[in-house]
């Protein structure tokens, strides 16, 4: 098996795949990673994480399993805010 294309580190894999909503997907993936990282670092059970983040255990399960279609940016930001994590967004223009 040969590899025809490799996405560079830091690039948007969703854009590389030609997905229409690539920037939204990239942001959701980053936020999901942060939620997962928080849960794992704190050694929380999904039920505990759900209580702390004011959501349901099934939603935490979706995050942990990478089910990106189940999570909105708004909800992920709210979950992180509930546990004292602050999300910063930077907007950059593409080079002309």
Short mmCIF file of N, CA and C in Angstrom, two decimals:
data_model
loop_
_atom_site.label_atom_id
_atom_site.label_comp_id
_atom_site.label_asym_id
_atom_site.label_seq_id
_atom_site.Cartn_x
_atom_site.Cartn_y
_atom_site.Cartn_z
N UNK A 1 0.85 -1.18 0.00
CA UNK A 1 0.00 0.00 0.00
C UNK A 1 0.89 1.24 0.00
N UNK A 2 0.61 2.16 -0.89
CA UNK A 2 1.40 3.38 -0.95
C UNK A 2 0.54 4.57 -0.50
N UNK A 3 1.20 5.54 0.10
CA UNK A 3 0.52 6.75 0.54
C UNK A 3 0.70 7.81 -0.53
N UNK A 4 -0.42 8.33 -1.02
CA UNK A 4 -0.36 9.32 -2.08
C UNK A 4 -0.33 10.75 -1.57
N UNK A 5 -0.88 10.97 -0.34
CA UNK A 5 -0.95 12.32 0.20
C UNK A 5 -0.86 12.27 1.70
N UNK A 6 -0.09 13.18 2.26
CA UNK A 6 0.03 13.31 3.71
C UNK A 6 -0.34 14.74 4.07
N UNK A 7 -1.30 14.87 5.01
CA UNK A 7 -1.69 16.20 5.47
C UNK A 7 -0.63 16.72 6.43
N UNK A 8 -0.08 17.89 6.18
CA UNK A 8 0.96 18.45 7.06
C UNK A 8 0.42 18.69 8.47
N UNK A 9 1.30 18.61 9.45
CA UNK A 9 0.93 18.90 10.83
C UNK A 9 0.38 20.32 10.91
N UNK A 10 -0.69 20.48 11.64
CA UNK A 10 -1.31 21.79 11.80
C UNK A 10 -2.30 22.16 10.70
N UNK A 11 -2.36 21.36 9.66
CA UNK A 11 -3.31 21.63 8.58
C UNK A 11 -4.70 21.12 8.98
N UNK A 12 -5.69 21.55 8.25
CA UNK A 12 -7.07 21.16 8.52
C UNK A 12 -7.39 19.91 7.70
N UNK A 13 -7.40 18.77 8.37
CA UNK A 13 -7.67 17.50 7.69
C UNK A 13 -9.05 17.50 7.03
N UNK A 14 -9.99 18.19 7.64
CA UNK A 14 -11.34 18.23 7.08
C UNK A 14 -11.36 19.00 5.77
N UNK A 15 -10.55 20.05 5.67
CA UNK A 15 -10.43 20.78 4.42
C UNK A 15 -9.73 19.92 3.38
N UNK A 16 -8.69 19.22 3.81
CA UNK A 16 -7.97 18.31 2.91
C UNK A 16 -8.90 17.26 2.32
N UNK A 17 -9.89 16.85 3.12
CA UNK A 17 -10.86 15.85 2.65
C UNK A 17 -11.95 16.46 1.78
N UNK A 18 -11.93 17.79 1.66
CA UNK A 18 -12.90 18.47 0.82
C UNK A 18 -14.27 18.63 1.45
N UNK A 19 -14.32 18.56 2.79
CA UNK A 19 -15.61 18.69 3.45
C UNK A 19 -16.04 20.14 3.50
N UNK A 20 -17.31 20.35 3.24
CA UNK A 20 -17.90 21.68 3.12
C UNK A 20 -17.73 22.54 4.38
N UNK A 21 -17.93 21.94 5.53
CA UNK A 21 -17.92 22.65 6.81
C UNK A 21 -16.60 22.45 7.54
N UNK A 22 -15.50 22.50 6.82
CA UNK A 22 -14.20 22.08 7.35
C UNK A 22 -13.73 22.89 8.55
N UNK A 23 -13.93 24.19 8.56
CA UNK A 23 -13.45 25.00 9.69
C UNK A 23 -14.26 24.72 10.94
N UNK A 24 -15.57 24.56 10.80
CA UNK A 24 -16.43 24.21 11.92
C UNK A 24 -16.03 22.85 12.49
N UNK A 25 -15.78 21.89 11.63
CA UNK A 25 -15.36 20.56 12.05
C UNK A 25 -14.02 20.60 12.78
N UNK A 26 -13.10 21.40 12.28
CA UNK A 26 -11.79 21.52 12.92
C UNK A 26 -11.93 22.09 14.33
N UNK A 27 -12.74 23.13 14.48
CA UNK A 27 -12.95 23.72 15.79
C UNK A 27 -13.60 22.74 16.76
N UNK A 28 -14.62 22.03 16.28
CA UNK A 28 -15.28 21.05 17.14
C UNK A 28 -14.31 19.95 17.56
N UNK A 29 -13.49 19.50 16.63
CA UNK A 29 -12.51 18.45 16.95
C UNK A 29 -11.54 18.93 18.02
N UNK A 30 -11.08 20.17 17.92
CA UNK A 30 -10.16 20.72 18.93
C UNK A 30 -10.82 20.81 20.30
N UNK A 31 -12.07 21.29 20.32
CA UNK A 31 -12.78 21.40 21.59
C UNK A 31 -13.05 20.03 22.20
N UNK A 32 -13.41 19.07 21.36
CA UNK A 32 -13.65 17.71 21.86
C UNK A 32 -12.37 17.14 22.46
N UNK A 33 -11.26 17.40 21.82
CA UNK A 33 -9.98 16.93 22.34
C UNK A 33 -9.70 17.53 23.72
N UNK A 34 -10.02 18.80 23.90
CA UNK A 34 -9.80 19.45 25.19
C UNK A 34 -10.72 18.89 26.27
N UNK A 35 -11.97 18.62 25.92
CA UNK A 35 -12.89 18.00 26.88
C UNK A 35 -12.35 16.64 27.29
N UNK A 36 -11.96 15.85 26.32
CA UNK A 36 -11.44 14.51 26.59
C UNK A 36 -10.17 14.59 27.45
N UNK A 37 -9.28 15.50 27.10
CA UNK A 37 -8.04 15.67 27.84
C UNK A 37 -8.33 16.01 29.31
N UNK A 38 -9.28 16.91 29.54
CA UNK A 38 -9.65 17.30 30.90
C UNK A 38 -10.16 16.08 31.68
N UNK A 39 -11.05 15.33 31.09
CA UNK A 39 -11.63 14.16 31.75
C UNK A 39 -10.56 13.14 32.09
N UNK A 40 -9.67 12.88 31.14
CA UNK A 40 -8.61 11.89 31.37
C UNK A 40 -7.61 12.37 32.41
N UNK A 41 -7.22 13.64 32.36
CA UNK A 41 -6.25 14.17 33.32
C UNK A 41 -6.80 14.14 34.75
N UNK A 42 -8.09 14.37 34.89
CA UNK A 42 -8.72 14.37 36.21
C UNK A 42 -9.13 12.96 36.65
N UNK A 43 -9.03 11.99 35.75
CA UNK A 43 -9.39 10.62 36.08
C UNK A 43 -10.87 10.45 36.40
N UNK A 44 -11.70 11.17 35.67
CA UNK A 44 -13.14 11.16 35.93
C UNK A 44 -13.84 10.02 35.20
N UNK A 45 -14.86 9.49 35.85
CA UNK A 45 -15.78 8.59 35.17
C UNK A 45 -16.71 9.47 34.33
N UNK A 46 -17.31 8.91 33.30
CA UNK A 46 -18.17 9.69 32.42
C UNK A 46 -19.32 10.33 33.19
N UNK A 47 -19.88 9.61 34.12
CA UNK A 47 -20.99 10.14 34.92
C UNK A 47 -20.54 11.37 35.73
N UNK A 48 -19.36 11.29 36.32
CA UNK A 48 -18.81 12.41 37.09
C UNK A 48 -18.56 13.62 36.18
N UNK A 49 -17.97 13.36 35.02
CA UNK A 49 -17.69 14.43 34.06
C UNK A 49 -18.99 15.09 33.61
N UNK A 50 -20.01 14.29 33.37
CA UNK A 50 -21.30 14.82 32.94
C UNK A 50 -21.88 15.76 34.00
N UNK A 51 -21.79 15.38 35.25
CA UNK A 51 -22.30 16.23 36.32
C UNK A 51 -21.52 17.54 36.39
N UNK A 52 -20.20 17.45 36.34
CA UNK A 52 -19.37 18.65 36.41
C UNK A 52 -19.59 19.59 35.22
N UNK A 53 -19.84 19.00 34.05
CA UNK A 53 -19.96 19.79 32.82
C UNK A 53 -21.41 20.10 32.47
N UNK A 54 -22.32 19.75 33.38
CA UNK A 54 -23.74 20.03 33.20
C UNK A 54 -24.27 19.49 31.87
N UNK A 55 -24.00 18.22 31.65
CA UNK A 55 -24.48 17.55 30.45
C UNK A 55 -24.86 16.12 30.83
N UNK A 56 -25.08 15.29 29.84
CA UNK A 56 -25.47 13.91 30.11
C UNK A 56 -24.29 12.96 29.90
N UNK A 57 -24.36 11.80 30.51
CA UNK A 57 -23.32 10.79 30.32
C UNK A 57 -23.24 10.36 28.85
N UNK A 58 -24.39 10.17 28.16
CA UNK A 58 -24.28 9.82 26.74
C UNK A 58 -23.54 10.87 25.90
N UNK A 59 -23.69 12.16 26.25
CA UNK A 59 -22.97 13.20 25.51
C UNK A 59 -21.48 13.10 25.77
N UNK A 60 -21.11 12.82 27.02
CA UNK A 60 -19.69 12.63 27.34
C UNK A 60 -19.16 11.43 26.56
N UNK A 61 -19.94 10.38 26.49
CA UNK A 61 -19.54 9.20 25.71
C UNK A 61 -19.30 9.57 24.24
N UNK A 62 -20.20 10.39 23.69
CA UNK A 62 -20.02 10.85 22.30
C UNK A 62 -18.70 11.58 22.12
N UNK A 63 -18.37 12.44 23.08
CA UNK A 63 -17.10 13.18 23.01
C UNK A 63 -15.93 12.22 23.08
N UNK A 64 -15.98 11.30 24.03
CA UNK A 64 -14.87 10.36 24.24
C UNK A 64 -14.66 9.45 23.03
N UNK A 65 -15.74 9.17 22.30
CA UNK A 65 -15.65 8.30 21.13
C UNK A 65 -15.45 9.08 19.83
N UNK A 66 -15.33 10.41 19.95
CA UNK A 66 -15.06 11.22 18.77
C UNK A 66 -16.23 11.39 17.83
N UNK A 67 -17.43 11.28 18.33
CA UNK A 67 -18.63 11.43 17.50
C UNK A 67 -18.91 12.92 17.27
N UNK A 68 -18.19 13.46 16.33
CA UNK A 68 -18.19 14.90 16.09
C UNK A 68 -19.56 15.43 15.67
N UNK A 69 -20.36 14.61 15.02
CA UNK A 69 -21.68 15.02 14.58
C UNK A 69 -22.65 15.24 15.73
N UNK A 70 -22.31 14.78 16.91
CA UNK A 70 -23.19 14.89 18.08
C UNK A 70 -22.90 16.12 18.93
N UNK A 71 -21.86 16.88 18.59
CA UNK A 71 -21.41 17.97 19.46
C UNK A 71 -21.33 19.29 18.71
N UNK A 72 -21.96 20.32 19.27
CA UNK A 72 -21.87 21.66 18.68
C UNK A 72 -20.75 22.44 19.37
N UNK A 73 -20.26 23.44 18.69
CA UNK A 73 -19.23 24.30 19.27
C UNK A 73 -19.77 24.94 20.55
N UNK A 74 -21.00 25.45 20.49
CA UNK A 74 -21.59 26.10 21.67
C UNK A 74 -21.60 25.18 22.88
N UNK A 75 -22.06 23.98 22.69
CA UNK A 75 -22.18 23.04 23.80
C UNK A 75 -20.82 22.67 24.36
N UNK A 76 -19.85 22.45 23.49
CA UNK A 76 -18.50 22.10 23.94
C UNK A 76 -17.86 23.24 24.72
N UNK A 77 -18.07 24.48 24.28
CA UNK A 77 -17.55 25.64 25.01
C UNK A 77 -18.21 25.72 26.38
N UNK A 78 -19.51 25.49 26.45
CA UNK A 78 -20.22 25.51 27.73
C UNK A 78 -19.69 24.44 28.67
N UNK A 79 -19.45 23.25 28.14
CA UNK A 79 -18.93 22.16 28.96
C UNK A 79 -17.57 22.52 29.56
N UNK A 80 -16.71 23.09 28.75
CA UNK A 80 -15.39 23.49 29.23
C UNK A 80 -15.49 24.63 30.24
N UNK A 81 -16.37 25.57 30.00
CA UNK A 81 -16.54 26.70 30.92
C UNK A 81 -17.01 26.22 32.29
N UNK A 82 -17.85 25.20 32.33
CA UNK A 82 -18.37 24.67 33.60
C UNK A 82 -17.26 24.16 34.51
N UNK A 83 -16.14 23.75 33.91
CA UNK A 83 -15.02 23.22 34.72
C UNK A 83 -13.86 24.21 34.78
N UNK A 84 -14.15 25.48 34.45
CA UNK A 84 -13.14 26.52 34.61
C UNK A 84 -12.15 26.66 33.47
N UNK A 85 -12.45 26.09 32.34
CA UNK A 85 -11.57 26.24 31.17
C UNK A 85 -12.11 27.38 30.32
N UNK A 86 -11.21 28.24 29.85
CA UNK A 86 -11.59 29.40 29.05
C UNK A 86 -11.15 29.17 27.61
N UNK A 87 -12.07 29.37 26.69
CA UNK A 87 -11.80 29.17 25.27
C UNK A 87 -11.53 30.52 24.64
N UNK A 88 -10.42 30.61 23.91
CA UNK A 88 -10.08 31.83 23.17
C UNK A 88 -10.12 31.51 21.69
N UNK A 89 -10.67 32.43 20.93
CA UNK A 89 -10.76 32.26 19.48
C UNK A 89 -9.94 33.36 18.81
N UNK A 90 -9.14 32.98 17.84
CA UNK A 90 -8.34 33.92 17.08
C UNK A 90 -8.80 33.85 15.63
N UNK A 91 -9.02 35.00 15.06
CA UNK A 91 -9.44 35.07 13.66
C UNK A 91 -8.26 35.62 12.85
N UNK A 92 -7.88 34.91 11.82
CA UNK A 92 -6.77 35.32 10.96
C UNK A 92 -7.24 35.35 9.52
N UNK A 93 -6.82 36.36 8.79
CA UNK A 93 -7.13 36.44 7.37
C UNK A 93 -6.11 35.62 6.59
N UNK A 94 -6.60 35.01 5.52
CA UNK A 94 -5.68 34.29 4.64
C UNK A 94 -4.85 35.31 3.87
N UNK A 95 -3.63 34.93 3.55
CA UNK A 95 -2.76 35.82 2.75
C UNK A 95 -3.40 36.05 1.39
N UNK A 96 -3.40 37.28 0.96
CA UNK A 96 -4.05 37.63 -0.32
C UNK A 96 -3.22 37.20 -1.50
#
